[in-house]
PDB file of C-alpha atoms in Angstrom:
ATOM      1  CA  ALA A   1      52.650 136.935 112.274  1.00  0.00           C
ATOM      2  CA  ALA A   2      50.515 134.020 113.471  1.00  0.00           C
ATOM      3  CA  GLU A   3      47.328 135.453 111.940  1.00  0.00           C
ATOM      4  CA  LEU A   4      48.983 135.239 108.501  1.00  0.00           C
ATOM      5  CA  GLY A   5      49.870 131.586 109.004  1.00  0.00           C
ATOM      6  CA  MET A   6      53.511 132.518 109.583  1.00  0.00           C
ATOM      7  CA  THR A   7      54.949 129.873 111.886  1.00  0.00           C
ATOM      8  CA  HIS A   8      58.677 130.401 111.318  1.00  0.00           C
ATOM      9  CA  THR A   9      58.976 134.145 111.887  1.00  0.00           C
ATOM     10  CA  ARG A  10      59.832 136.207 114.916  1.00  0.00           C
ATOM     11  CA  PHE A  11      60.129 139.974 114.619  1.00  0.00           C
ATOM     12  CA  VAL A  12      62.104 141.788 117.285  1.00  0.00           C
ATOM     13  CA  ASN A  13      62.255 145.095 115.429  1.00  0.00           C
ATOM     14  CA  ALA A  14      60.205 146.896 112.796  1.00  0.00           C
ATOM     15  CA  CYS A  15      63.053 147.629 110.378  1.00  0.00           C
ATOM     16  CA  GLY A  16      64.118 144.066 109.548  1.00  0.00           C
ATOM     17  CA  LEU A  17      67.779 144.639 110.367  1.00  0.00           C
ATOM     18  CA  ASP A  18      69.887 141.959 112.066  1.00  0.00           C
ATOM     19  CA  ALA A  19      68.972 141.440 115.701  1.00  0.00           C
ATOM     20  CA  GLU A  20      69.274 138.592 118.176  1.00  0.00           C
ATOM     21  CA  GLY A  21      66.229 136.322 117.802  1.00  0.00           C
ATOM     22  CA  HIS A  22      64.928 138.025 114.614  1.00  0.00           C
ATOM     23  CA  TYR A  23      64.226 135.464 111.858  1.00  0.00           C
ATOM     24  CA  SER A  24      61.855 134.445 109.074  1.00  0.00           C
ATOM     25  CA  SER A  25      61.461 131.703 106.458  1.00  0.00           C
ATOM     26  CA  ALA A  26      60.873 131.983 102.704  1.00  0.00           C
ATOM     27  CA  ARG A  27      57.417 130.460 103.171  1.00  0.00           C
ATOM     28  CA  ASP A  28      56.529 133.084 105.757  1.00  0.00           C
ATOM     29  CA  VAL A  29      57.828 135.908 103.553  1.00  0.00           C
ATOM     30  CA  ALA A  30      55.599 134.526 100.772  1.00  0.00           C
ATOM     31  CA  ALA A  31      52.592 134.478 103.151  1.00  0.00           C
ATOM     32  CA  MET A  32      53.341 138.060 104.201  1.00  0.00           C
ATOM     33  CA  SER A  33      53.702 139.088 100.537  1.00  0.00           C
ATOM     34  CA  LEU A  34      50.371 137.505  99.592  1.00  0.00           C
ATOM     35  CA  ALA A  35      48.657 139.313 102.469  1.00  0.00           C
ATOM     36  CA  LEU A  36      50.214 142.594 101.333  1.00  0.00           C
ATOM     37  CA  LEU A  37      49.153 142.001  97.713  1.00  0.00           C
ATOM     38  CA  ARG A  38      45.512 141.857  98.836  1.00  0.00           C
ATOM     39  CA  HIS A  39      45.903 145.649  99.002  1.00  0.00           C
ATOM     40  CA  PRO A  40      46.528 146.625  95.344  1.00  0.00           C
ATOM     41  CA  LYS A  41      47.674 150.125  96.368  1.00  0.00           C
ATOM     42  CA  ILE A  42      51.052 148.592  97.341  1.00  0.00           C
ATOM     43  CA  LEU A  43      51.790 147.950  93.662  1.00  0.00           C
ATOM     44  CA  GLU A  44      51.493 151.676  92.953  1.00  0.00           C
ATOM     45  CA  TYR A  45      54.573 152.089  95.146  1.00  0.00           C
ATOM     46  CA  SER A  46      56.563 148.873  94.667  1.00  0.00           C
ATOM     47  CA  GLY A  47      56.353 149.231  90.884  1.00  0.00           C
ATOM     48  CA  ILE A  48      57.917 152.704  90.753  1.00  0.00           C
ATOM     49  CA  TRP A  49      61.310 152.532  89.028  1.00  0.00           C
ATOM     50  CA  MET A  50      62.507 156.072  89.730  1.00  0.00           C
ATOM     51  CA  ASP A  51      61.224 159.065  91.709  1.00  0.00           C
ATOM     52  CA  THR A  52      62.447 162.319  93.197  1.00  0.00           C
ATOM     53  CA  LEU A  53      62.150 164.096  96.532  1.00  0.00           C
ATOM     54  CA  ARG A  54      62.624 167.687  97.700  1.00  0.00           C
ATOM     55  CA  GLY A  55      61.528 169.251  94.428  1.00  0.00           C
ATOM     56  CA  GLY A  56      63.840 167.066  92.366  1.00  0.00           C
ATOM     57  CA  GLU A  57      66.955 167.572  94.512  1.00  0.00           C
ATOM     58  CA  THR A  58      67.104 163.908  95.526  1.00  0.00           C
ATOM     59  CA  GLN A  59      66.636 161.095  93.031  1.00  0.00           C
ATOM     60  CA  LEU A  60      65.599 157.609  94.169  1.00  0.00           C
ATOM     61  CA  THR A  61      65.968 154.409  92.131  1.00  0.00           C
ATOM     62  CA  ASN A  62      64.239 151.174  93.063  1.00  0.00           C
ATOM     63  CA  THR A  63      66.629 148.407  94.151  1.00  0.00           C
ATOM     64  CA  ASN A  64      64.405 145.856  92.400  1.00  0.00           C
ATOM     65  CA  LYS A  65      66.206 145.797  89.036  1.00  0.00           C
ATOM     66  CA  MET A  66      63.774 143.132  87.804  1.00  0.00           C
ATOM     67  CA  LEU A  67      61.233 145.934  87.273  1.00  0.00           C
ATOM     68  CA  LYS A  68      63.197 146.906  84.168  1.00  0.00           C
ATOM     69  CA  SER A  69      64.011 143.415  82.927  1.00  0.00           C
ATOM     70  CA  TYR A  70      61.211 140.967  83.787  1.00  0.00           C
ATOM     71  CA  GLN A  71      57.983 141.015  81.767  1.00  0.00           C
ATOM     72  CA  GLY A  72      54.976 141.403  84.062  1.00  0.00           C
ATOM     73  CA  LEU A  73      56.890 142.184  87.249  1.00  0.00           C
ATOM     74  CA  THR A  74      54.724 144.186  89.666  1.00  0.00           C
ATOM     75  CA  GLY A  75      56.999 144.437  92.717  1.00  0.00           C
ATOM     76  CA  LEU A  76      57.546 143.709  95.617  1.00  0.00           C
ATOM     77  CA  LYS A  77      60.537 143.988  97.983  1.00  0.00           C
ATOM     78  CA  THR A  78      64.294 143.513  97.925  1.00  0.00           C
ATOM     79  CA  GLY A  79      66.593 143.462 100.899  1.00  0.00           C
ATOM     80  CA  TYR A  80      70.066 142.770 102.198  1.00  0.00           C
ATOM     81  CA  ILE A  81      71.388 142.133 105.676  1.00  0.00           C
ATOM     82  CA  SER A  82      74.562 140.266 106.565  1.00  0.00           C
ATOM     83  CA  GLU A  83      72.683 137.443 108.317  1.00  0.00           C
ATOM     84  CA  ALA A  84      70.263 136.761 105.437  1.00  0.00           C
ATOM     85  CA  GLY A  85      72.251 137.827 102.378  1.00  0.00           C
ATOM     86  CA  PHE A  86      70.489 139.261  99.332  1.00  0.00           C
ATOM     87  CA  CYS A  87      66.733 138.587  99.426  1.00  0.00           C
ATOM     88  CA  ILE A  88      63.712 139.324  97.261  1.00  0.00           C
ATOM     89  CA  SER A  89      59.994 138.777  97.226  1.00  0.00           C
ATOM     90  CA  ALA A  90      59.156 139.237  93.537  1.00  0.00           C
ATOM     91  CA  SER A  91      55.556 139.462  92.333  1.00  0.00           C
ATOM     92  CA  ALA A  92      54.573 139.180  88.687  1.00  0.00           C
ATOM     93  CA  GLU A  93      51.446 138.777  86.577  1.00  0.00           C
ATOM     94  CA  ARG A  94      50.933 137.372  83.092  1.00  0.00           C
ATOM     95  CA  ASP A  95      47.740 136.230  81.380  1.00  0.00           C
ATOM     96  CA  GLY A  96      45.700 136.513  84.574  1.00  0.00           C
ATOM     97  CA  LEU A  97      48.148 134.418  86.619  1.00  0.00           C
ATOM     98  CA  SER A  98      49.809 136.165  89.572  1.00  0.00           C
ATOM     99  CA  LEU A  99      52.892 134.601  91.160  1.00  0.00           C
ATOM    100  CA  VAL A 100      55.239 135.389  94.024  1.00  0.00           C
ATOM    101  CA  ALA A 101      58.821 134.111  94.149  1.00  0.00           C
ATOM    102  CA  VAL A 102      60.870 134.404  97.338  1.00  0.00           C
ATOM    103  CA  VAL A 103      64.655 134.098  97.349  1.00  0.00           C
ATOM    104  CA  MET A 104      66.700 134.357 100.531  1.00  0.00           C
ATOM    105  CA  ALA A 105      70.421 134.184 101.221  1.00  0.00           C
ATOM    106  CA  ALA A 106      71.600 134.791  97.664  1.00  0.00           C
ATOM    107  CA  PRO A 107      75.324 135.608  97.612  1.00  0.00           C
ATOM    108  CA  THR A 108      74.942 138.585  95.231  1.00  0.00           C
ATOM    109  CA  LYS A 109      72.295 140.921  93.810  1.00  0.00           C
ATOM    110  CA  GLU A 110      72.740 139.222  90.449  1.00  0.00           C
ATOM    111  CA  ALA A 111      72.199 135.741  91.919  1.00  0.00           C
ATOM    112  CA  ARG A 112      69.098 137.007  93.741  1.00  0.00           C
ATOM    113  CA  MET A 113      67.662 138.277  90.448  1.00  0.00           C
ATOM    114  CA  ALA A 114      68.635 135.131  88.522  1.00  0.00           C
ATOM    115  CA  ASP A 115      67.022 132.837  91.104  1.00  0.00           C
ATOM    116  CA  ALA A 116      63.799 134.872  91.260  1.00  0.00           C
ATOM    117  CA  THR A 117      63.682 134.948  87.456  1.00  0.00           C
ATOM    118  CA  ALA A 118      64.113 131.154  87.301  1.00  0.00           C
ATOM    119  CA  LEU A 119      61.327 130.598  89.851  1.00  0.00           C
ATOM    120  CA  LEU A 120      58.893 132.923  88.076  1.00  0.00           C
ATOM    121  CA  ASN A 121      59.779 131.464  84.660  1.00  0.00           C
ATOM    122  CA  TYR A 122      59.060 127.968  85.999  1.00  0.00           C
ATOM    123  CA  GLY A 123      55.694 129.074  87.360  1.00  0.00           C
ATOM    124  CA  PHE A 124      54.604 130.811  84.166  1.00  0.00           C
ATOM    125  CA  ALA A 125      55.862 127.954  81.966  1.00  0.00           C
ATOM    126  CA  ASN A 126      54.047 125.234  83.909  1.00  0.00           C
ATOM    127  CA  PHE A 127      50.899 126.778  85.435  1.00  0.00           C
ATOM    128  CA  CYS A 128      47.977 128.888  84.274  1.00  0.00           C
ATOM    129  CA  ALA A 129      44.837 130.529  85.577  1.00  0.00           C
ATOM    130  CA  TYR A 130      41.907 128.376  84.452  1.00  0.00           C
ATOM    131  CA  THR A 131      38.279 129.480  84.523  1.00  0.00           C
ATOM    132  CA  PRO A 132      35.922 126.513  84.280  1.00  0.00           C
ATOM    133  CA  PRO A 133      33.086 127.175  81.842  1.00  0.00           C
ATOM    134  CA  ASP A 134      29.518 127.532  83.116  1.00  0.00           C
ATOM    135  CA  GLY A 135      27.778 124.200  83.403  1.00  0.00           C
ATOM    136  CA  LEU A 136      30.957 122.240  84.136  1.00  0.00           C
ATOM    137  CA  LEU A 137      30.026 121.590  87.749  1.00  0.00           C
ATOM    138  CA  GLU A 138      27.183 119.205  88.449  1.00  0.00           C
ATOM    139  CA  PRO A 139      24.884 119.050  91.471  1.00  0.00           C
ATOM    140  CA  VAL A 140      26.162 116.991  94.403  1.00  0.00           C
ATOM    141  CA  PRO A 141      23.655 114.619  96.018  1.00  0.00           C
ATOM    142  CA  VAL A 142      22.781 115.321  99.661  1.00  0.00           C
ATOM    143  CA  ALA A 143      21.764 112.573 102.088  1.00  0.00           C
ATOM    144  CA  ILE A 144      19.498 113.457 104.997  1.00  0.00           C
ATOM    145  CA  GLY A 145      19.077 117.113 104.092  1.00  0.00           C
ATOM    146  CA  LYS A 146      16.388 119.607 103.240  1.00  0.00           C
ATOM    147  CA  SER A 147      17.317 119.399  99.573  1.00  0.00           C
ATOM    148  CA  GLY A 148      18.190 116.368  97.483  1.00  0.00           C
ATOM    149  CA  SER A 149      21.284 118.064  96.047  1.00  0.00           C
ATOM    150  CA  VAL A 150      23.379 121.218  96.160  1.00  0.00           C
ATOM    151  CA  MET A 151      25.129 123.053  93.370  1.00  0.00           C
ATOM    152  CA  PRO A 152      28.867 123.481  94.085  1.00  0.00           C
ATOM    153  CA  ARG A 153      30.495 126.814  93.402  1.00  0.00           C
ATOM    154  CA  MET A 154      34.048 128.029  93.393  1.00  0.00           C
ATOM    155  CA  GLU A 155      35.092 130.131  96.328  1.00  0.00           C
ATOM    156  CA  GLY A 156      36.809 133.463  95.767  1.00  0.00           C
ATOM    157  CA  GLY A 157      36.169 134.062  92.097  1.00  0.00           C
ATOM    158  CA  GLY A 158      36.106 132.283  88.831  1.00  0.00           C
ATOM    159  CA  SER A 159      39.622 131.003  88.234  1.00  0.00           C
ATOM    160  CA  ILE A 160      41.884 128.374  89.726  1.00  0.00           C
ATOM    161  CA  ILE A 161      45.569 127.651  89.252  1.00  0.00           C
ATOM    162  CA  VAL A 162      46.273 124.398  87.433  1.00  0.00           C
ATOM    163  CA  GLU A 163      49.173 122.846  85.599  1.00  0.00           C
ATOM    164  CA  LYS A 164      49.028 123.780  81.919  1.00  0.00           C
ATOM    165  CA  THR A 165      48.823 120.114  80.902  1.00  0.00           C
ATOM    166  CA  GLU A 166      45.849 119.663  83.246  1.00  0.00           C
ATOM    167  CA  ALA A 167      44.074 122.679  81.749  1.00  0.00           C
ATOM    168  CA  GLU A 168      44.600 121.275  78.257  1.00  0.00           C
ATOM    169  CA  GLY A 169      43.114 117.969  79.425  1.00  0.00           C
ATOM    170  CA  LEU A 170      40.077 119.731  80.881  1.00  0.00           C
ATOM    171  CA  GLU A 171      39.465 121.575  77.632  1.00  0.00           C
ATOM    172  CA  THR A 172      39.760 118.345  75.627  1.00  0.00           C
ATOM    173  CA  ARG A 173      37.163 116.610  77.862  1.00  0.00           C
ATOM    174  CA  LEU A 174      34.720 119.473  77.310  1.00  0.00           C
ATOM    175  CA  ASP A 175      34.837 119.228  73.496  1.00  0.00           C
TER     176      ASP A 175
END
């Protein structure tokens, strides 16, 4: 747990069921979810709505009802235990922006879904993935170095998450 930056989690079993000393925080569940989402294969499983086993004898339905009702939902995990109530880590993607919403201790399945929906709606309404155009960054002067300047670059790809109003402001400045 510590290698994921999870500081408020202690696992005492592998199944996640109630046990003395077993706990986690919403922030830590989000960190765990983000680490899991670095492996896109998980979405092939968490996004399945219905499947069968034993040659069709047993039918399974995903407990994540948001898969059928929330545009862009990709997964991830629902749960219920008496100590934590109804919980969900919901992942969704729209217009190149991927979000994770974590809800813990909801009193009902419906409240869990409503809260996760509200969190994702807020994220998609207020934030966007922004890719700065080429030439936006300027060289940064270097003192006492081998070169007089260095060209900054974005780490990890071409887009950043910004508030939509900030992205609009950036575009206006570039015109």
